[in-house]
XYZ file of C-alpha atoms in Angstrom:
751
model
C -63.858 -23.177 134.342
C -63.886 -26.071 131.413
C -61.688 -29.336 130.975
C -60.066 -29.778 127.905
C -58.025 -32.980 129.138
C -55.318 -34.118 131.636
C -53.552 -30.562 132.346
C -55.462 -28.321 129.293
C -58.220 -26.414 130.220
C -59.873 -23.122 129.229
C -61.912 -20.626 131.281
C -63.740 -18.527 127.763
C -63.489 -20.533 124.858
C -60.744 -17.946 123.661
C -57.601 -19.146 125.673
C -55.864 -22.869 126.237
C -53.703 -23.523 129.464
C -51.566 -26.267 130.182
C -50.820 -26.892 133.844
C -47.964 -28.985 133.715
C -45.558 -27.321 131.560
C -42.907 -29.886 132.735
C -39.514 -31.397 131.587
C -41.605 -34.746 130.206
C -44.226 -33.143 127.746
C -41.704 -30.457 126.854
C -42.055 -31.929 122.825
C -45.623 -31.860 123.494
C -46.081 -28.126 125.298
C -43.235 -26.869 123.211
C -45.206 -27.434 120.216
C -48.399 -26.035 121.653
C -47.861 -22.985 122.892
C -45.579 -22.187 120.181
C -46.023 -18.701 118.594
C -46.035 -18.130 114.701
C -46.749 -16.169 111.917
C -46.399 -17.715 108.685
C -42.855 -16.749 108.421
C -41.409 -18.082 111.422
C -42.205 -20.401 114.628
C -40.462 -20.182 117.856
C -41.507 -22.880 119.831
C -42.979 -22.049 123.291
C -40.064 -23.635 125.895
C -38.935 -21.259 128.833
C -36.822 -17.655 128.393
C -33.817 -19.825 130.370
C -34.316 -22.810 128.576
C -31.832 -24.269 125.340
C -31.239 -26.679 122.812
C -31.941 -29.533 125.293
C -35.048 -28.555 125.569
C -36.172 -28.205 122.218
C -35.605 -24.534 121.957
C -35.927 -23.932 118.412
C -37.320 -20.446 115.948
C -37.869 -22.161 112.828
C -37.490 -20.126 110.065
C -39.409 -20.645 106.222
C -37.737 -20.783 103.123
C -34.184 -21.831 104.745
C -33.898 -25.498 103.433
C -30.701 -26.937 103.150
C -29.298 -30.781 104.294
C -26.478 -31.541 106.541
C -26.818 -35.267 106.871
C -27.008 -36.403 103.140
C -30.119 -37.190 103.167
C -33.109 -34.501 105.112
C -33.769 -31.349 102.954
C -35.431 -29.311 106.106
C -36.234 -25.514 106.975
C -33.332 -24.174 109.801
C -33.578 -23.483 113.831
C -32.049 -20.283 114.510
C -29.797 -18.872 117.293
C -32.376 -18.434 120.164
C -32.530 -14.039 120.636
C -34.945 -14.682 123.647
C -32.150 -16.607 125.902
C -33.283 -14.773 129.074
C -31.073 -15.639 131.905
C -31.981 -14.912 135.888
C -29.573 -14.432 138.649
C -30.871 -13.077 142.166
C -28.134 -11.949 144.152
C -25.503 -13.503 141.653
C -27.190 -16.739 141.813
C -29.382 -18.736 138.913
C -32.680 -18.567 139.686
C -34.821 -21.957 138.008
C -37.979 -23.710 138.703
C -39.151 -25.128 141.192
C -40.886 -28.742 139.790
C -42.644 -28.896 143.065
C -44.543 -25.632 143.032
C -47.415 -24.968 140.253
C -46.832 -23.717 136.585
C -49.215 -23.186 133.834
C -48.859 -21.491 129.859
C -51.174 -19.870 128.537
C -52.824 -19.333 125.087
C -54.748 -16.172 124.745
C -56.361 -17.268 120.976
C -57.499 -13.926 119.900
C -54.035 -12.240 119.946
C -51.969 -14.960 119.336
C -50.233 -14.821 122.697
C -48.640 -16.824 125.412
C -48.323 -16.086 128.961
C -46.043 -18.541 131.344
C -45.962 -18.454 135.293
C -44.181 -20.285 137.170
C -41.959 -20.575 140.401
C -38.365 -20.147 140.819
C -35.709 -21.010 143.229
C -31.705 -20.663 144.052
C -29.396 -22.674 145.207
C -29.324 -20.145 148.509
C -33.001 -20.278 148.776
C -33.635 -16.801 147.654
C -37.590 -17.449 145.474
C -39.766 -15.764 142.914
C -42.761 -15.519 140.534
C -41.640 -15.155 136.900
C -43.962 -14.171 134.277
C -43.411 -14.404 130.782
C -45.963 -12.806 127.256
C -44.726 -13.407 124.217
C -45.766 -13.163 120.933
C -44.333 -13.485 116.991
C -46.212 -10.472 114.873
C -48.652 -10.128 112.024
C -47.046 -6.797 111.928
C -43.713 -7.092 111.289
C -43.596 -11.296 110.185
C -39.784 -10.836 111.056
C -40.143 -10.174 114.812
C -40.438 -12.404 117.948
C -41.003 -10.146 121.397
C -40.827 -11.347 124.630
C -41.587 -9.595 128.221
C -40.146 -11.415 131.390
C -41.304 -10.187 135.158
C -39.277 -11.189 137.796
C -40.925 -10.758 141.679
C -39.140 -11.950 144.319
C -40.348 -13.142 147.497
C -38.570 -10.582 149.533
C -37.484 -6.648 148.820
C -34.075 -6.153 148.437
C -32.205 -8.890 146.073
C -30.747 -7.726 143.218
C -32.300 -9.349 139.977
C -29.617 -9.659 137.360
C -30.387 -10.475 133.607
C -28.118 -12.776 130.706
C -29.560 -11.712 128.043
C -27.198 -12.921 125.050
C -28.181 -14.051 121.458
C -27.547 -17.770 122.024
C -26.144 -19.949 119.071
C -26.702 -23.555 120.215
C -29.563 -24.826 118.022
C -31.675 -27.588 118.462
C -31.662 -29.585 114.768
C -33.240 -32.968 114.327
C -30.992 -33.850 111.279
C -27.107 -32.596 111.624
C -25.628 -28.941 112.036
C -26.986 -26.374 109.165
C -24.996 -23.509 109.776
C -21.510 -23.812 109.905
C -20.049 -20.650 109.923
C -21.381 -18.272 113.068
C -20.520 -14.517 113.767
C -21.148 -12.645 116.857
C -22.024 -9.012 115.842
C -23.038 -6.285 118.135
C -26.627 -7.382 118.719
C -26.771 -9.493 115.988
C -25.611 -13.074 114.686
C -24.672 -13.617 110.873
C -24.839 -17.783 109.923
C -24.607 -18.900 107.100
C -26.051 -22.525 105.864
C -23.682 -25.332 105.026
C -25.362 -26.720 101.580
C -26.894 -23.545 99.773
C -24.999 -20.743 102.099
C -27.790 -19.058 102.864
C -27.305 -16.312 105.640
C -29.195 -15.691 107.996
C -29.242 -12.704 110.509
C -30.912 -12.368 113.723
C -30.773 -9.350 115.867
C -31.487 -8.752 119.420
C -32.381 -5.383 121.092
C -33.434 -4.890 125.189
C -34.718 -3.237 127.410
C -34.424 -3.477 130.640
C -36.834 -1.756 133.594
C -36.677 -2.073 137.540
C -38.519 -1.296 140.422
C -38.430 -1.528 144.384
C -40.417 -4.742 143.306
C -39.884 -6.720 140.356
C -37.750 -6.496 137.411
C -38.538 -6.770 133.910
C -36.787 -7.426 130.167
C -38.559 -6.661 126.885
C -36.755 -9.140 124.177
C -37.130 -7.788 120.536
C -35.928 -10.691 118.202
C -35.572 -10.182 114.651
C -34.598 -12.692 112.057
C -34.325 -12.382 108.003
C -32.576 -14.318 105.426
C -30.975 -14.405 101.768
C -33.681 -15.774 99.973
C -36.356 -13.520 101.887
C -38.329 -10.686 99.498
C -36.551 -7.391 101.370
C -36.910 -4.710 98.186
C -33.651 -4.591 98.377
C -32.824 -4.401 101.897
C -30.184 -6.429 103.595
C -30.704 -9.109 105.700
C -28.666 -7.209 108.208
C -30.636 -3.406 108.190
C -33.819 -5.733 107.794
C -33.420 -7.403 111.548
C -31.560 -4.558 113.145
C -34.405 -1.931 111.719
C -37.019 -4.258 113.154
C -35.464 -5.388 116.253
C -35.139 -1.289 117.594
C -38.580 -0.001 116.318
C -40.194 -3.143 118.114
C -38.311 -2.230 121.500
C -38.919 1.659 120.241
C -42.679 0.596 120.185
C -42.816 -1.083 123.323
C -44.883 -4.631 124.584
C -47.695 -3.399 124.844
C -47.929 -1.600 121.222
C -46.326 -4.339 119.396
C -48.882 -6.805 120.813
C -51.847 -4.073 119.817
C -50.160 -3.178 116.192
C -50.069 -7.413 115.727
C -53.372 -8.349 117.187
C -55.197 -5.705 114.592
C -54.304 -8.243 111.839
C -55.478 -10.730 114.136
C -58.796 -9.303 114.762
C -59.533 -9.176 110.961
C -58.450 -12.793 110.449
C -61.394 -13.827 113.175
C -63.626 -12.138 111.999
C -63.187 -13.909 108.660
C -62.460 -17.239 110.010
C -63.908 -17.687 113.893
C -66.556 -20.899 114.177
C -68.692 -20.134 116.858
C -70.043 -23.220 118.797
C -73.317 -23.221 121.484
C -72.892 -24.360 124.733
C -69.475 -26.404 124.697
C -66.300 -24.465 125.528
C -64.005 -27.645 125.414
C -64.774 -27.866 122.142
C -65.151 -23.478 120.882
C -61.750 -23.546 122.605
C -59.869 -26.374 120.714
C -60.863 -25.941 117.484
C -60.025 -21.782 117.784
C -56.663 -23.497 119.015
C -56.639 -24.857 116.136
C -57.747 -22.368 113.737
C -54.588 -20.272 115.003
C -52.334 -23.458 114.395
C -53.363 -23.772 110.792
C -53.150 -20.253 110.214
C -49.493 -19.477 111.770
C -48.370 -22.554 110.138
C -49.312 -20.876 106.805
C -46.830 -18.698 104.499
C -49.719 -16.347 103.474
C -47.160 -13.722 102.836
C -45.897 -15.102 99.566
C -46.932 -17.499 96.999
C -43.319 -19.598 96.634
C -43.571 -21.472 99.978
C -45.877 -24.464 101.665
C -47.227 -25.227 104.393
C -45.555 -27.874 106.414
C -47.050 -31.110 107.469
C -45.802 -29.538 110.434
C -45.998 -26.033 109.927
C -43.084 -24.402 112.080
C -43.218 -25.756 115.390
C -40.102 -28.343 114.412
C -38.287 -29.334 111.690
C -40.115 -32.986 111.204
C -40.895 -33.693 108.011
C -39.264 -30.500 106.592
C -41.386 -27.850 106.358
C -42.614 -29.433 103.330
C -45.505 -29.840 101.246
C -47.473 -33.227 101.330
C -51.039 -33.709 99.808
C -52.323 -32.447 103.382
C -51.748 -29.119 101.833
C -54.511 -29.763 99.340
C -56.691 -31.998 100.668
C -57.106 -30.381 104.627
C -55.120 -27.020 104.546
C -56.716 -25.387 101.482
C -60.406 -26.287 101.934
C -59.749 -24.365 105.739
C -59.598 -20.764 103.326
C -61.852 -21.260 100.558
C -64.614 -19.574 102.569
C -62.009 -17.985 104.957
C -59.378 -16.588 103.309
C -60.052 -16.634 99.614
C -56.449 -15.090 98.696
C -54.751 -17.730 101.195
C -55.897 -20.521 99.059
C -55.386 -18.814 95.690
C -51.743 -18.553 96.792
C -51.133 -21.828 98.147
C -52.443 -23.363 94.554
C -50.011 -20.770 93.063
C -46.965 -22.277 94.820
C -48.089 -25.249 93.039
C -47.931 -24.022 89.591
C -44.400 -22.115 90.354
C -42.900 -25.706 91.263
C -44.356 -26.831 88.375
C -40.923 -27.262 87.263
C -39.691 -30.069 89.910
C -43.047 -31.443 89.144
C -42.215 -32.337 85.569
C -38.568 -33.131 86.462
C -39.879 -35.973 88.958
C -42.374 -37.511 86.199
C -39.536 -37.650 83.641
C -37.484 -38.779 85.822
C -39.515 -42.151 86.846
C -40.402 -42.012 82.892
C -43.915 -40.314 82.766
C -45.212 -36.915 81.209
C -46.056 -33.919 82.894
C -46.370 -33.286 86.152
C -45.704 -35.957 89.238
C -46.023 -34.042 91.946
C -43.420 -34.407 94.605
C -44.321 -36.202 97.867
C -42.539 -33.920 99.690
C -42.189 -30.672 98.655
C -39.845 -27.865 99.196
C -39.299 -24.181 96.996
C -38.046 -26.153 93.921
C -40.925 -28.833 93.795
C -38.191 -31.835 93.320
C -39.212 -34.899 95.134
C -37.594 -34.112 99.307
C -38.756 -37.889 100.170
C -36.097 -39.682 101.399
C -35.760 -44.013 99.676
C -35.960 -44.597 103.466
C -37.795 -42.612 105.173
C -37.769 -45.488 108.552
C -35.778 -47.845 110.637
C -36.760 -51.068 111.637
C -36.552 -51.181 115.233
C -35.822 -55.082 115.384
C -32.827 -55.047 113.485
C -31.651 -51.133 112.745
C -31.715 -51.459 109.098
C -33.345 -49.020 106.836
C -37.057 -49.721 105.809
C -37.554 -49.112 101.664
C -40.905 -47.091 101.298
C -41.713 -45.742 97.975
C -43.847 -42.710 98.968
C -41.795 -40.530 96.785
C -42.035 -43.160 93.817
C -46.023 -44.785 94.497
C -47.703 -42.709 96.163
C -48.904 -40.917 92.687
C -52.246 -39.753 93.773
C -50.827 -36.685 95.139
C -51.359 -34.945 91.044
C -54.752 -35.551 90.612
C -55.057 -34.435 94.302
C -53.516 -30.871 93.222
C -56.097 -30.725 90.344
C -59.314 -31.191 92.399
C -58.161 -28.512 94.485
C -57.666 -26.326 91.736
C -61.005 -27.575 90.783
C -62.628 -26.745 94.232
C -61.061 -23.355 94.523
C -62.667 -22.729 91.093
C -66.334 -24.121 92.412
C -65.600 -21.317 95.842
C -64.511 -18.377 94.203
C -65.194 -18.734 90.093
C -61.733 -16.797 89.711
C -61.793 -17.191 85.987
C -58.013 -15.136 85.776
C -56.315 -17.245 88.002
C -57.712 -20.707 86.031
C -55.922 -18.329 82.735
C -52.883 -17.682 84.869
C -52.592 -20.502 87.059
C -55.344 -23.976 87.077
C -55.325 -24.447 83.714
C -52.040 -25.305 83.157
C -51.591 -27.258 86.535
C -54.580 -29.447 85.900
C -53.328 -30.176 82.211
C -49.841 -30.892 83.558
C -51.367 -33.640 85.932
C -53.495 -34.922 83.053
C -50.729 -35.025 80.671
C -49.057 -37.437 83.591
C -51.952 -39.552 84.090
C -52.086 -40.686 80.631
C -48.996 -41.532 80.848
C -48.762 -43.750 84.163
C -52.298 -45.241 83.532
C -51.952 -48.974 81.729
C -54.708 -50.459 79.835
C -55.852 -53.879 80.519
C -56.655 -55.307 76.987
C -58.336 -58.349 78.440
C -60.291 -56.387 81.191
C -60.666 -53.827 78.197
C -60.683 -50.893 80.747
C -57.363 -48.068 81.980
C -56.048 -49.143 85.375
C -53.441 -48.077 88.268
C -51.593 -50.372 89.188
C -47.907 -50.879 91.506
C -49.377 -47.334 93.513
C -49.593 -46.525 97.130
C -53.103 -45.081 97.809
C -53.730 -42.813 100.781
C -52.805 -45.748 103.680
C -49.697 -45.836 103.823
C -49.149 -49.697 104.985
C -50.404 -50.985 102.032
C -47.651 -50.612 98.456
C -47.862 -51.776 95.615
C -51.053 -52.577 95.436
C -53.827 -52.048 92.431
C -56.638 -49.749 91.255
C -56.777 -48.625 94.771
C -60.384 -47.075 94.422
C -59.286 -43.785 95.861
C -56.584 -43.245 93.634
C -58.139 -44.263 90.797
C -61.405 -42.071 91.366
C -59.509 -39.094 91.697
C -57.734 -39.483 88.669
C -60.997 -40.093 86.403
C -61.789 -36.622 88.448
C -58.756 -34.563 87.124
C -59.083 -35.514 83.633
C -62.824 -34.629 84.103
C -61.794 -31.377 85.228
C -58.735 -30.669 82.838
C -61.493 -31.538 80.152
C -64.184 -29.134 81.656
C -62.097 -26.684 82.407
C -60.525 -26.643 78.322
C -64.002 -25.870 77.603
C -64.754 -22.996 80.110
C -61.747 -21.264 78.258
C -62.408 -22.202 75.387
C -66.045 -20.135 75.549
C -64.608 -17.588 77.869
C -61.096 -17.212 77.598
C -60.111 -18.512 74.238
C -57.002 -16.494 73.528
C -55.638 -18.038 77.032
C -56.251 -21.197 75.778
C -54.588 -20.649 72.661
C -51.521 -19.391 73.867
C -51.324 -22.566 76.696
C -52.060 -25.054 74.614
C -49.256 -23.408 72.141
C -47.334 -23.155 75.107
C -47.328 -26.798 76.963
C -48.158 -28.594 73.038
C -51.753 -29.451 73.658
C -53.065 -31.776 71.026
C -56.279 -32.561 70.283
C -55.286 -35.671 70.544
C -54.426 -34.830 74.184
C -58.220 -33.735 74.714
C -59.477 -36.774 73.423
C -57.035 -39.576 75.104
C -57.923 -37.468 78.683
C -62.315 -38.248 77.791
C -61.196 -41.358 76.446
C -58.901 -43.165 80.272
C -61.949 -40.856 82.028
C -64.778 -42.754 80.495
C -62.508 -46.417 80.567
C -60.910 -46.589 83.424
C -62.049 -48.945 86.247
C -64.094 -47.830 89.246
C -64.772 -50.117 91.770
C -67.741 -50.252 92.298
C -70.038 -51.444 95.616
C -70.820 -54.246 95.854
C -74.055 -55.511 94.610
C -75.487 -57.014 97.910
C -72.808 -55.604 100.509
C -72.360 -52.219 99.038
C -68.821 -52.393 100.179
C -66.271 -50.622 97.662
C -62.777 -52.781 97.634
C -59.908 -50.699 98.721
C -57.865 -52.200 96.446
C -57.847 -55.809 93.710
C -57.370 -58.250 96.765
C -58.366 -56.239 99.483
C -61.034 -58.210 101.002
C -58.380 -61.604 100.594
C -55.988 -59.741 103.500
C -56.831 -61.097 106.755
C -59.993 -59.766 108.506
C -58.859 -58.969 112.315
C -59.052 -55.334 114.126
C -56.379 -53.271 114.750
C -56.230 -54.376 118.801
C -55.217 -58.397 117.378
C -52.839 -56.329 115.071
C -50.947 -54.268 117.911
C -50.393 -57.218 119.658
C -48.317 -58.951 117.734
C -45.872 -56.511 118.114
C -42.773 -57.204 119.266
C -41.591 -53.339 119.892
C -44.308 -50.793 119.890
C -41.862 -48.115 118.023
C -42.036 -51.019 115.368
C -43.124 -49.249 111.868
C -46.607 -51.667 110.730
C -46.481 -51.336 107.007
C -44.895 -52.206 103.567
C -42.641 -54.472 103.201
C -42.470 -56.373 106.639
C -45.186 -54.661 109.005
C -47.450 -56.605 111.257
C -50.601 -54.747 109.589
C -49.640 -55.836 105.647
C -51.160 -58.605 105.055
C -54.772 -57.791 107.013
C -57.486 -55.229 106.191
C -56.317 -52.731 108.907
C -55.714 -49.392 107.949
C -53.517 -46.724 109.222
C -55.725 -44.394 108.068
C -59.094 -43.741 106.046
C -58.906 -44.854 102.438
C -61.887 -46.237 101.311
C -63.784 -43.381 103.982
C -61.500 -40.631 101.876
C -62.846 -41.527 98.774
C -66.508 -41.184 100.070
C -65.575 -38.461 102.071
C -64.064 -36.241 98.408
C -66.745 -37.570 96.296
C -70.006 -37.230 97.536
C -71.663 -39.113 94.200
C -72.158 -42.831 95.998
C -75.597 -42.682 98.027
C -76.167 -42.988 101.291
C -76.661 -46.672 102.192
C -73.523 -47.377 100.281
C -71.478 -44.669 102.495
C -73.176 -46.398 105.268
C -72.200 -49.646 104.648
C -68.826 -48.611 103.538
C -68.286 -47.016 106.707
C -69.166 -49.036 108.889
C -66.957 -51.389 107.496
C -63.532 -50.061 107.003
C -64.237 -47.459 110.060
C -63.481 -50.379 112.856
C -60.715 -51.482 111.040
C -58.776 -48.469 110.796
C -55.816 -48.076 113.385
C -55.763 -44.199 113.170
C -52.219 -44.663 112.843
C -52.312 -40.684 111.209
C -53.224 -37.241 112.176
C -55.573 -36.909 109.276
C -57.965 -40.311 110.347
C -60.047 -38.904 112.689
C -61.585 -35.682 110.559
C -62.067 -37.999 107.684
C -64.238 -40.246 109.640
C -66.207 -37.498 110.712
C -67.136 -36.011 107.555
C -68.609 -39.196 106.594
C -70.509 -39.880 109.678
C -72.002 -36.650 109.570
C -73.684 -36.750 106.276
C -74.974 -40.075 107.270
C -76.816 -38.708 110.286
C -79.253 -38.282 108.270
C -79.604 -42.044 107.855
C -79.898 -42.337 111.914
C -78.602 -38.904 114.291
C -76.503 -41.666 116.860
C -73.538 -41.617 114.011
C -72.837 -37.867 115.310
C -72.214 -38.925 118.803
C -69.354 -40.361 116.923
C -68.498 -37.791 114.752
C -68.515 -35.837 117.300
C -66.209 -37.499 119.008
C -63.784 -37.284 115.988
C -63.862 -33.978 115.258
C -63.029 -33.540 119.242
C -60.187 -35.748 118.797
C -58.656 -33.549 115.503
C -59.055 -30.445 117.510
C -57.082 -32.033 120.412
C -54.724 -33.875 118.830
C -52.083 -32.147 119.728
C -53.558 -30.059 122.759
C -53.484 -33.658 124.375
C -50.683 -35.125 122.862
C -52.702 -38.479 120.833
C -50.138 -39.331 118.424
C -46.037 -40.606 119.365
C -43.780 -37.880 118.858
C -41.394 -40.751 116.689
C -42.224 -43.612 114.723
C -39.450 -46.072 113.448
C -36.860 -44.345 114.585
C -37.615 -40.929 112.856
C -38.728 -38.089 115.268
C -42.801 -36.813 113.904
C -43.596 -34.505 116.796
C -44.898 -31.356 116.374
C -47.925 -29.443 115.521
C -50.703 -31.929 113.526
C -51.287 -29.042 110.658
C -53.472 -30.965 108.647
C -55.144 -32.203 111.732
C -55.978 -28.059 112.577
C -57.723 -27.571 109.235
C -59.568 -30.362 109.580
C -61.289 -29.556 112.512
C -62.454 -26.374 110.496
C -63.803 -29.045 107.753
C -65.657 -30.979 109.901
C -67.381 -28.187 112.082
C -68.460 -26.561 108.711
C -68.389 -28.558 105.771
C -69.885 -31.796 107.993
C -71.761 -30.024 111.033
C -72.384 -26.927 108.994
C -72.707 -28.771 106.005
C -71.798 -26.591 103.577
C -71.683 -27.704 99.619
C -71.168 -25.995 96.269
C -73.348 -27.203 93.596
C -74.422 -26.390 90.161
C -73.693 -22.707 91.258
C -75.447 -22.820 94.767
C -74.547 -22.616 98.209
C -76.131 -25.740 100.106
C -76.335 -25.736 103.860
C -77.307 -29.421 105.311
C -76.302 -28.733 108.881
C -76.262 -31.515 111.766
C -75.310 -30.504 115.246
C -73.964 -32.452 118.025
C -76.762 -32.662 120.927
C -74.685 -30.843 122.862
C -74.137 -27.808 120.640
C -77.269 -25.451 120.636
C -76.059 -23.390 117.833
C -73.401 -22.807 115.250
C -71.884 -19.991 113.250
C -69.468 -19.178 110.931
C -68.651 -16.854 107.927
C -68.647 -17.479 104.270
C -66.530 -16.095 101.774
C -68.328 -17.133 98.006
C -67.949 -16.045 94.128
C -66.687 -12.364 95.905
C -69.811 -11.788 98.011
C -70.190 -12.778 102.177
C -72.612 -14.920 104.030
C -72.969 -15.410 107.611
C -74.338 -18.429 108.987
C -76.645 -19.157 112.064
C -77.560 -22.528 113.184
C -79.689 -21.688 116.048
C -82.231 -24.228 117.424
C -83.780 -25.576 114.778
C -83.486 -22.334 112.061
C -80.917 -22.154 109.710
C -80.099 -18.508 108.622
C -77.517 -16.639 106.068
C -77.089 -13.438 105.722
C -75.769 -11.136 103.122
C -74.447 -7.822 104.406
C -75.634 -5.046 102.052
C -71.823 -4.661 100.529
C -72.025 -7.551 98.111
C -72.173 -6.563 94.566
C -74.205 -9.764 93.722
C -76.911 -12.282 94.732
C -75.968 -15.770 96.129
C -78.125 -18.538 95.530
C -78.648 -20.638 98.616
C -80.081 -23.966 99.440
C -80.420 -24.952 103.467
C -82.259 -27.459 103.846
C -84.263 -29.049 107.425
C -81.838 -30.375 109.928
C -81.804 -33.413 110.871
C -84.086 -34.098 114.562
C -82.139 -35.261 117.501
C -82.066 -38.665 118.576
C -85.086 -39.800 119.785
C -87.445 -36.711 119.000
C -89.929 -36.870 115.650
C -90.148 -32.565 115.192
C -88.445 -31.319 112.364
C -85.947 -28.284 111.923
C -86.902 -25.500 110.294
C -84.939 -23.535 107.570
C -84.566 -20.096 106.074
C -82.227 -18.046 104.313
C -81.721 -14.275 104.052
C -79.799 -12.763 100.569
């Protein structure tokens, strides 16, 4: 038994257990112990709870607006509600008795165990098992077993479909019709037809009673091959109860077995980190709509309606890298989603006076901007705060272009480039050409009036991260064009004709790439200025800024927040640049890490993994950086398990699973500690493990080939299966010696 944190433990590294699922922690426990499959997410609440307890089943592709501001995914009627009575009296949880909820990570099943009593003094033990099927994405199954403390009481179950739904921003289901074993609902804005069905089997014995429930969901937006949503849910529920709980779970578990073969990252001798990492891998997967290339990964996945179930830049810069070398087909679908939403990005660009594709800061099914003008409320005055995430945070477009390039590097999928990727990158390049400004005095191109990764500092010029990503995106466009010219000239010609790409466009992209201002490290300090005038801001630590708050719920950022006129950042900005761009010397990276890391308040769930990525690299200069990297890795992997982020900021609910952080845990483990990088057609392995990790093992898919990597003791080994069809070039570096040691570790590779 190993403690992960207060109330949370693991026994083998393949489960997480919460020992305090109490009402005060309802939001946290409900999110952490949700079950899901990329199509739907069912929160980890008890079967006897209702909407007031944050019960919710969130369904993908049900975007609807109820309040005139927020277009979000819908929560649907709850077909897993179970009320329990002993001798006619309701059985309720006894908060004075131990209770726990367990996530079995190998099979993505949760188990709840609690004690319950009635007002008449009867008591019983209740256990609940639940999973969302990967075999039938429309299905969630639940098994509730009641064991009374004495023989003889009559056990009754109330197993209706509960139509009282928890919704963050208004009532979406304006029509609800009760049918036999099913509910039909219609959304108010989009008139989406949603069906929820339920089937139950009850088994009684002399000592216990069990109810097995199948809940199935489908909507008129689903791809059902001609089957109606009603027929889909009725058939799915009937099939599931006919199979029974164990067999249905086994069918789902087979898919999870395949997932873990490809995606598991094994840590030696650190069960807490191991369980937290596996929890993160599972949560990143169940947040991802792998069944389609039409839908995004929500910033809170399907754990609740926060952030609308929509994509941010997190999707490409955090979630996608976790699939590049494990499930490249999913990575492809994530990028194909951006291709399918290009028209929405084009509409946004035109609306704001630009050309090409300006991708939405918050993107749903169409790619049109979902981010409202007023995101937060000033808790001191009650007035809405105008943030400009939706018009100034333009780095989302070059981020997506860079993700296309990373996918190409990892897969050499030329078909994707020709069919999807090139068009994305060309349209981003066209947007960037229209966005940048030429400064005639300084004779350079600049990006002005924007918002970089640090969201507390808006309306800045020449953000270092954004300018460099702009340069990279333009370079990718030119390189991809040259690649298609030599290998797919017909496709290139067709694309040029369809998009009206001219020689003048290519010349402009090249001119801006070569002439854009890139803030360089200072010759003496090696520091890169985050944006123009950053070093003129007040230099105080986050603790001082925090002490200036008049209310703990204040928004710190632009225009009037306490951090705006200081160097304190919400999340990494220059360090984000270093994490993405590996071209700076290590001494430059070290100087900037040492300067910016203490000035970051880590107010974003994206922060820890980015700091950890750079710190692992700095271990080559000083092994003590690994301790900081290990702490940040653990903070990323446990950000939800230990509830270290606020559920509400500036009056806006932002609880739920932080999907970018869950993916970030993988990224740190494999790209950071594992040292994986693709450089010029070679897989580089430059690992650096925390002192308390005896080994690290993971699987890599590269260019259609497979590798198993083992970092064990002082040896690095990459093994290729005999099923590979082509050689893989590998460069494995020696591991840095542990702190205080002069010994070196040797590296080897097998192809």
